[in-house]
Coordinates of C-alpha atoms in Angstrom, one line a residue:
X1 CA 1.2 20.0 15.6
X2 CA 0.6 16.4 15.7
X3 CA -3.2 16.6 15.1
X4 CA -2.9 18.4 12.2
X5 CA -1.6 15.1 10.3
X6 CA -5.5 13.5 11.1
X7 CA -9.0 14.1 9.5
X8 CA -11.5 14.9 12.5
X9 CA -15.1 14.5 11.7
X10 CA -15.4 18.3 11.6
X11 CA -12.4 18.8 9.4
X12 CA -13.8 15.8 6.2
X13 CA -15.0 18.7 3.7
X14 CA -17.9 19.0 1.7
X15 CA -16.0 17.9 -1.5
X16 CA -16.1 14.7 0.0
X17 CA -19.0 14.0 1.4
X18 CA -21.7 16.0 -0.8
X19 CA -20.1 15.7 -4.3
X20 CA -22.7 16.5 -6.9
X21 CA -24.7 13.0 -7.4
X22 CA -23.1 11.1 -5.3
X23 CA -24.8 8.0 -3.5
X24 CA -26.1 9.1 0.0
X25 CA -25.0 5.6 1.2
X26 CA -21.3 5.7 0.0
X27 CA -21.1 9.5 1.2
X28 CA -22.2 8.0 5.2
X29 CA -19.7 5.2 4.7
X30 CA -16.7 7.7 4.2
X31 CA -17.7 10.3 6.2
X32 CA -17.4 6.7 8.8
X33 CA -14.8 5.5 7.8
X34 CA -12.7 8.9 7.8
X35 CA -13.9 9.9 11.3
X36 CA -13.7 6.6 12.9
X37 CA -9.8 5.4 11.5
X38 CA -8.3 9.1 10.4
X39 CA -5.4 8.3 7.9
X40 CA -1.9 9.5 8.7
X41 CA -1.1 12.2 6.0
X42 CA 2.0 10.9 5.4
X43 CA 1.0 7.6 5.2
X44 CA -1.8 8.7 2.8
X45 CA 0.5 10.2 0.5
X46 CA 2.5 7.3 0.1
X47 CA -1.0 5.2 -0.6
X48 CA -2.0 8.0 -3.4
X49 CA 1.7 8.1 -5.0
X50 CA 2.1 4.8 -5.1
X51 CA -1.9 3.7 -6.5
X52 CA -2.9 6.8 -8.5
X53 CA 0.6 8.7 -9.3
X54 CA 3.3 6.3 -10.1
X55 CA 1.3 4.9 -13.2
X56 CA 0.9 8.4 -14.6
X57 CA 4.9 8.8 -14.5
X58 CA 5.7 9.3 -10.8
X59 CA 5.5 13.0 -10.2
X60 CA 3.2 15.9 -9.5
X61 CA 3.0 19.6 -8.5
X62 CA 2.9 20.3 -5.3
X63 CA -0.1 22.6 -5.5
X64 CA -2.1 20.0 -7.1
X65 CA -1.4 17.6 -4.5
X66 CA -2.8 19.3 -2.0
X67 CA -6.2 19.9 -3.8
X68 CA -6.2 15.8 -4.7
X69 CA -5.4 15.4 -1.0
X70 CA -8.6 17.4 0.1
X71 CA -11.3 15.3 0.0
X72 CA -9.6 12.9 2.8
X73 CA -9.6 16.2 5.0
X74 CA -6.0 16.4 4.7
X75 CA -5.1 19.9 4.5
X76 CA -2.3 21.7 2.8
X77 CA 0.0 22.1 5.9
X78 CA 0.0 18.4 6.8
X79 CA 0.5 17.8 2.2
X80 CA 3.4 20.1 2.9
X81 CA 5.3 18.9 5.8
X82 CA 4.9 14.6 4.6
X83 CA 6.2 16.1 1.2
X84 CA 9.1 17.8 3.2
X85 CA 9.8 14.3 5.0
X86 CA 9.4 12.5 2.1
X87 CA 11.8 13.9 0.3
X88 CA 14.5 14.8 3.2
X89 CA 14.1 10.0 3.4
X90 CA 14.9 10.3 -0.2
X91 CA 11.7 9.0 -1.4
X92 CA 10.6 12.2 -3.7
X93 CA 13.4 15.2 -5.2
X94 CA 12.1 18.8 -5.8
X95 CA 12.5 20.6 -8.9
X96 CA 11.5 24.2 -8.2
X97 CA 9.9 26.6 -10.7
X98 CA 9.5 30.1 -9.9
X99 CA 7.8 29.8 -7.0
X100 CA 5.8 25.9 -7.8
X101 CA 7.4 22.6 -6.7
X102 CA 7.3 19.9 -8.2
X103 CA 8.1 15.8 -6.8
X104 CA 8.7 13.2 -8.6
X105 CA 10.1 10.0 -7.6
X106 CA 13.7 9.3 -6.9
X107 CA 14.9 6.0 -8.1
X108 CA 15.3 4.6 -4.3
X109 CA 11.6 5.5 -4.1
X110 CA 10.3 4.3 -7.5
X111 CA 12.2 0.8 -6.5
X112 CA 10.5 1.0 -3.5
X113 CA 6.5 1.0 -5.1
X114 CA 8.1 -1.5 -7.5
X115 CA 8.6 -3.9 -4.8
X116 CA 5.0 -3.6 -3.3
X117 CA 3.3 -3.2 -6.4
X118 CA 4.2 -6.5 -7.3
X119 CA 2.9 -7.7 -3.7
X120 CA 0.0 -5.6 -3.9
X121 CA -1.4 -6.4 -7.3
X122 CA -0.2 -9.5 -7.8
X123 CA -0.8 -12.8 -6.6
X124 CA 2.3 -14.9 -5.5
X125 CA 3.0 -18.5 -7.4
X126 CA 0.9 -21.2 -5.8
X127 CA 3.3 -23.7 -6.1
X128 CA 6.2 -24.1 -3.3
X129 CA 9.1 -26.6 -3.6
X130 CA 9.9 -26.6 0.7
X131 CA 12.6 -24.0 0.1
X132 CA 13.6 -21.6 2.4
X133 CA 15.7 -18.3 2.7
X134 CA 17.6 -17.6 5.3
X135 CA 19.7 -14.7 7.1
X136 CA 21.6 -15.1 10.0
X137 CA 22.8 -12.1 11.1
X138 CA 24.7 -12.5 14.2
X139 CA 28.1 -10.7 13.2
X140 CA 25.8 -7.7 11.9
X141 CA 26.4 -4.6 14.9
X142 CA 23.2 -3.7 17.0
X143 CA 22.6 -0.2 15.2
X144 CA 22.5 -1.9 11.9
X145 CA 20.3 -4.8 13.0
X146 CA 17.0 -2.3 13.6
X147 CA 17.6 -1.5 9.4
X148 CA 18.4 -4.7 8.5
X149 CA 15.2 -6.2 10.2
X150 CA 12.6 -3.7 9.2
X151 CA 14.2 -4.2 5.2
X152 CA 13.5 -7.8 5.9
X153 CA 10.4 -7.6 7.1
X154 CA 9.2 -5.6 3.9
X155 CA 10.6 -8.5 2.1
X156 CA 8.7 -11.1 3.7
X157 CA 10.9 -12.6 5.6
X158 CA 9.7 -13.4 9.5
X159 CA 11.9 -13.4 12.6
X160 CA 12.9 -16.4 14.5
X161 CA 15.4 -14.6 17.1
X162 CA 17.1 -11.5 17.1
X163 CA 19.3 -12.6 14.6
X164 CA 18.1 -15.4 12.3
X165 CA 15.5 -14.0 9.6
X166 CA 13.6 -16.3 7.2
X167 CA 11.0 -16.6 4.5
X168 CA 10.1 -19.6 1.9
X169 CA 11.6 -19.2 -1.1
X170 CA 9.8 -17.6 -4.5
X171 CA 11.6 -18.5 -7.9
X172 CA 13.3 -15.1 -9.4
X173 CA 13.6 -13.5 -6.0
X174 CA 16.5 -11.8 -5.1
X175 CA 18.1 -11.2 -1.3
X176 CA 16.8 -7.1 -0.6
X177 CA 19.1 -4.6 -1.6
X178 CA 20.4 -3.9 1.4
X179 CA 22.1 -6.9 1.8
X180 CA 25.0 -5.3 0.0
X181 CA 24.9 -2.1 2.3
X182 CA 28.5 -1.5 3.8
X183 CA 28.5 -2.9 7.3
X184 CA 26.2 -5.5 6.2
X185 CA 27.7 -7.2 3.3
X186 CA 29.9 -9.8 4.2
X187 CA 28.6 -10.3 8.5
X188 CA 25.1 -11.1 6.9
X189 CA 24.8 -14.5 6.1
X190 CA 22.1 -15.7 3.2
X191 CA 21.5 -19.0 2.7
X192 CA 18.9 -21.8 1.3
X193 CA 17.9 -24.5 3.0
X194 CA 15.3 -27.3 2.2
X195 CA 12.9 -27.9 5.4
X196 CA 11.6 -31.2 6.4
X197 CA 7.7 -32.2 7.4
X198 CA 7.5 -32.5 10.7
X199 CA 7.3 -31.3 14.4
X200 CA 10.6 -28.7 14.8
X201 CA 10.5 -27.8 11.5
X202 CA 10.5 -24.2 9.9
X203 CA 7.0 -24.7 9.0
X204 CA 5.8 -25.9 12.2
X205 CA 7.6 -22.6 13.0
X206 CA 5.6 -20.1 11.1
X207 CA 3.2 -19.0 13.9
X208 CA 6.3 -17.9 15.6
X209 CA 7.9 -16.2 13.1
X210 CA 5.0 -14.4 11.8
X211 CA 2.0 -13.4 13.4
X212 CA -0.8 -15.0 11.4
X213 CA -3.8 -15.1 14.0
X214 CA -3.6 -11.2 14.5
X215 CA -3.0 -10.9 10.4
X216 CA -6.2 -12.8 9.7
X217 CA -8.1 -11.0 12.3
X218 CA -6.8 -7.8 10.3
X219 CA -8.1 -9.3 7.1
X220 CA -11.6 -9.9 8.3
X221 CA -11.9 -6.3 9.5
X222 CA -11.1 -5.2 6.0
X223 CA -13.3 -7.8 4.8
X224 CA -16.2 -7.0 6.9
X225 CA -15.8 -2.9 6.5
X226 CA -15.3 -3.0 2.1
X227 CA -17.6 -5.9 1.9
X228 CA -20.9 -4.0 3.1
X229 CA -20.3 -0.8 0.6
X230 CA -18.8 -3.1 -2.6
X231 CA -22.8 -4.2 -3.1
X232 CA -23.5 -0.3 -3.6
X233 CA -20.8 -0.3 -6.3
X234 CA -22.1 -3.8 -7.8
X235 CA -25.5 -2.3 -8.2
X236 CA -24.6 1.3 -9.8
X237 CA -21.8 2.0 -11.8
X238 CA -22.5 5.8 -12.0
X239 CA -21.2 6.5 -9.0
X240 CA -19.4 10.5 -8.8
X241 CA -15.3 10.1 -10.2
X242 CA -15.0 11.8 -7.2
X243 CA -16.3 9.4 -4.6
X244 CA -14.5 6.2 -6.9
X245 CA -11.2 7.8 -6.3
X246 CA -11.9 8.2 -2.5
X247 CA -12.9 4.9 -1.8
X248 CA -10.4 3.2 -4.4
X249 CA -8.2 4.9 -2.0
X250 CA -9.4 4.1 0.8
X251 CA -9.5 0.6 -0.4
X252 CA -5.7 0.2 -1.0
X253 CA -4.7 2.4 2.0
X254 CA -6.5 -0.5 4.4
X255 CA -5.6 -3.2 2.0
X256 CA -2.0 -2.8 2.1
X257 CA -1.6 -1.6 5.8
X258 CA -2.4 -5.4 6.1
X259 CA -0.9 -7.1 2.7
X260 CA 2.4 -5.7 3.7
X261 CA 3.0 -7.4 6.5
X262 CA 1.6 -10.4 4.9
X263 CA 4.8 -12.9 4.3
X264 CA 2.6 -14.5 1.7
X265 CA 3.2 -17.9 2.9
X266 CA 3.0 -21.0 0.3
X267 CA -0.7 -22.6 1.2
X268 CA 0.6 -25.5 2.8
X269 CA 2.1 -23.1 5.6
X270 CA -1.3 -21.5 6.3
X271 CA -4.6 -22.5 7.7
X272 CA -7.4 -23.8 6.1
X273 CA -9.4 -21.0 6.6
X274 CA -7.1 -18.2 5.6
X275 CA -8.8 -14.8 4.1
X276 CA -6.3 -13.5 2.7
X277 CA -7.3 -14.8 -0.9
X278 CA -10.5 -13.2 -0.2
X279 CA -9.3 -9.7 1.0
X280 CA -7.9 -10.3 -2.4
X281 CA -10.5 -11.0 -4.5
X282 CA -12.7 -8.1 -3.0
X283 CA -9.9 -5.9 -3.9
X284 CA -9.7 -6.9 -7.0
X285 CA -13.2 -6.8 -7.8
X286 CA -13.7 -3.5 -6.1
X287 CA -10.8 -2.1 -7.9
X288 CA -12.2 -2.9 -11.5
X289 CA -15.8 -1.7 -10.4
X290 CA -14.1 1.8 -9.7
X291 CA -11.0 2.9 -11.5
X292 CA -12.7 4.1 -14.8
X293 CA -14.0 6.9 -13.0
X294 CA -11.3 7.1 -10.5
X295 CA -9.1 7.9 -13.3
X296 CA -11.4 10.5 -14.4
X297 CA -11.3 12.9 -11.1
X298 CA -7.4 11.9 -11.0
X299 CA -7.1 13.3 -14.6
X300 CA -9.6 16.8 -13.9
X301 CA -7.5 17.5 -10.7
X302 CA -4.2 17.4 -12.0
X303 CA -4.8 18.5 -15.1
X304 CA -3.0 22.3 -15.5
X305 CA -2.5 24.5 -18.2
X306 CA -1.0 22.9 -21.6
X307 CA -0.5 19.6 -19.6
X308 CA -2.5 16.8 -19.5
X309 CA -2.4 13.3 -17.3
X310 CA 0.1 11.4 -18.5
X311 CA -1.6 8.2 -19.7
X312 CA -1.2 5.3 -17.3
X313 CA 1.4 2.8 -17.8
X314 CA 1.1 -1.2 -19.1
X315 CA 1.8 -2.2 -15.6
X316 CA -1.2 -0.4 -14.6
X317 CA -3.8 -1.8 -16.8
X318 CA -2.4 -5.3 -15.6
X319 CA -3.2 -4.8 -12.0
X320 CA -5.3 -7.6 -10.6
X321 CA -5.0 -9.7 -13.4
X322 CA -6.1 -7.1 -15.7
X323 CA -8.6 -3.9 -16.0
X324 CA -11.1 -3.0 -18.3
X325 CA -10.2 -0.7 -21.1
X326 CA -11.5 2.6 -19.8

């Protein structure tokens, strides 16, 4: 049933919201924040693989999914069935023993957190030489286009038409992969171009082919929502492991629901008064205040007999710029 993929304000357990010590201000602000926006399970998952699981190697049982799921009032049915889907998109593979499952990423999938990792975590170059890529895709057939476009749009790129696709060009990157996916290849066409100042221009075009106004509108709501709970994290760094993996999940979840269809335009395409930088650095900040502790409840829940957490990777400790040693 569709509503069992929600968290209702009946269905957020206790785990969550009465963990032993925990801040009576941050356990109000989740129980909030889970009632009044209820995460997607699926989407969820993908949030929790990709922030807390990929680092420690990618995979998990299944059974100790569903109890690191819990606290977000996802239950085990709704774990089960986004696993299911996962894997059947060929994001996760099963490897079944006796009667445990356990997922772990496929290579399509791991290049998939690869890619926004680097978006999430990292900031882009600041410096932009007018480049531009573009895609014209007008020999591509109508039931490839819908594929073509949404890969695009996870790349960055913006639309201006049904078939002409662009984005300013970032030194090392490469056209998506699947640029070379049969039907594609060869009826795609990519190309560079440099733009000129001016009226016309593809970055007098950039309202049009991305929606700014409504991004930055989205970036002020995450701004205005983690901004009034960060001061409780600022002032107390005892907070329960439990509650700093919730809202360090939380925080990602909302942060790149918006980052990711953020083309990260060059400053000279974007308005003064962009937030983005500072949905950023309250990210990043928030992050660092929490992921000692949040690494802590991640390692008690999936720890199982004879197996411990596999210890994070160097990629991990350089998010944001860098973490404190825990």
């Amino acid at each position: 049933m569709r509503q069992a993929a929600y968290v209702s304000r009946s269905t957020v357990p206790a785990t969550a919201l009465h963990a032993s010590g925990a801040d009576p201000v941050v356990t109000r602000w989740v129980r909030r924040t889970l009632a009044a926006d209820p995460p997607r399970a699926r989407s969820l998952i993908v949030t929790v693989w990709g922030d807390a699981l990929s680092p420690h190697g990618g995979a998990v049982w299944l059974a100790r999914l569903i109890r690191l799921m819990a606290p977000f009032g996802i239950n085990e049915r709704s774990v089960r069935t986004s696993v299911f889907r996962l894997a059947r998109d060929g994001w996760l593979a099963a490897t079944a023993v006796g009667r445990m499952s356990r997922y772990a990423l496929t290579r399509e999938g791991a290049r998939r957190f690869d890619d926004a990792h680097r978006r999430i975590y990292t900031r882009p170059p600041e410096d932009w030489g007018g480049t531009w890529d573009l895609v014209l895709a007008d020999r591509v057939t109508t039931a490839l286009r819908s594929a073509l476009r949404d890969e695009l749009r996870w790349a960055g790129f913006g639309e201006l038409g049904a078939t002409t696709f662009v984005r300013p060009r970032v030194a090392g990157q490469t056209p998506p992969s699947i640029m070379a996916a049969r039907g594609i290849a060869g009826r795609a066409i990519t190309t560079q171009t440099v733009d000129a100042a001016g009226p016309g221009t593809l970055a007098d075009a950039s309202n049009e082919a991305w929606n700014l106004r409504s991004l930055a509108a989205d970036y002020r709501r995450f701004l205005q929502h983690f901004g009034t709970v960060i001061e409780r994290f600022r002032a107390d760094d005892e907070h329960s492991p439990e509650h700093c993996f919730v809202v360090r999940t939380l925080l990602i979840h909302e942060y790149r629901r918006v980052l990711l269809r953020d083309p990260m335009l060059p400053a000279a395409l974007l308005p003064i008064d962009w937030p983005g930088a500072a949905a950023y650095a309250l990210c990043r900040d928030f992050y660092r205040l929490t992921h000692r502790r949040a690494e802590r409840h991640l390692a008690a829940m999936l720890a199982s007999d004879g197996e411990a957490l596999q210890r994070a990777n160097a990629a991990f400790r350089m998010r944001f710029g860098g973490l404190p040693a825990a």
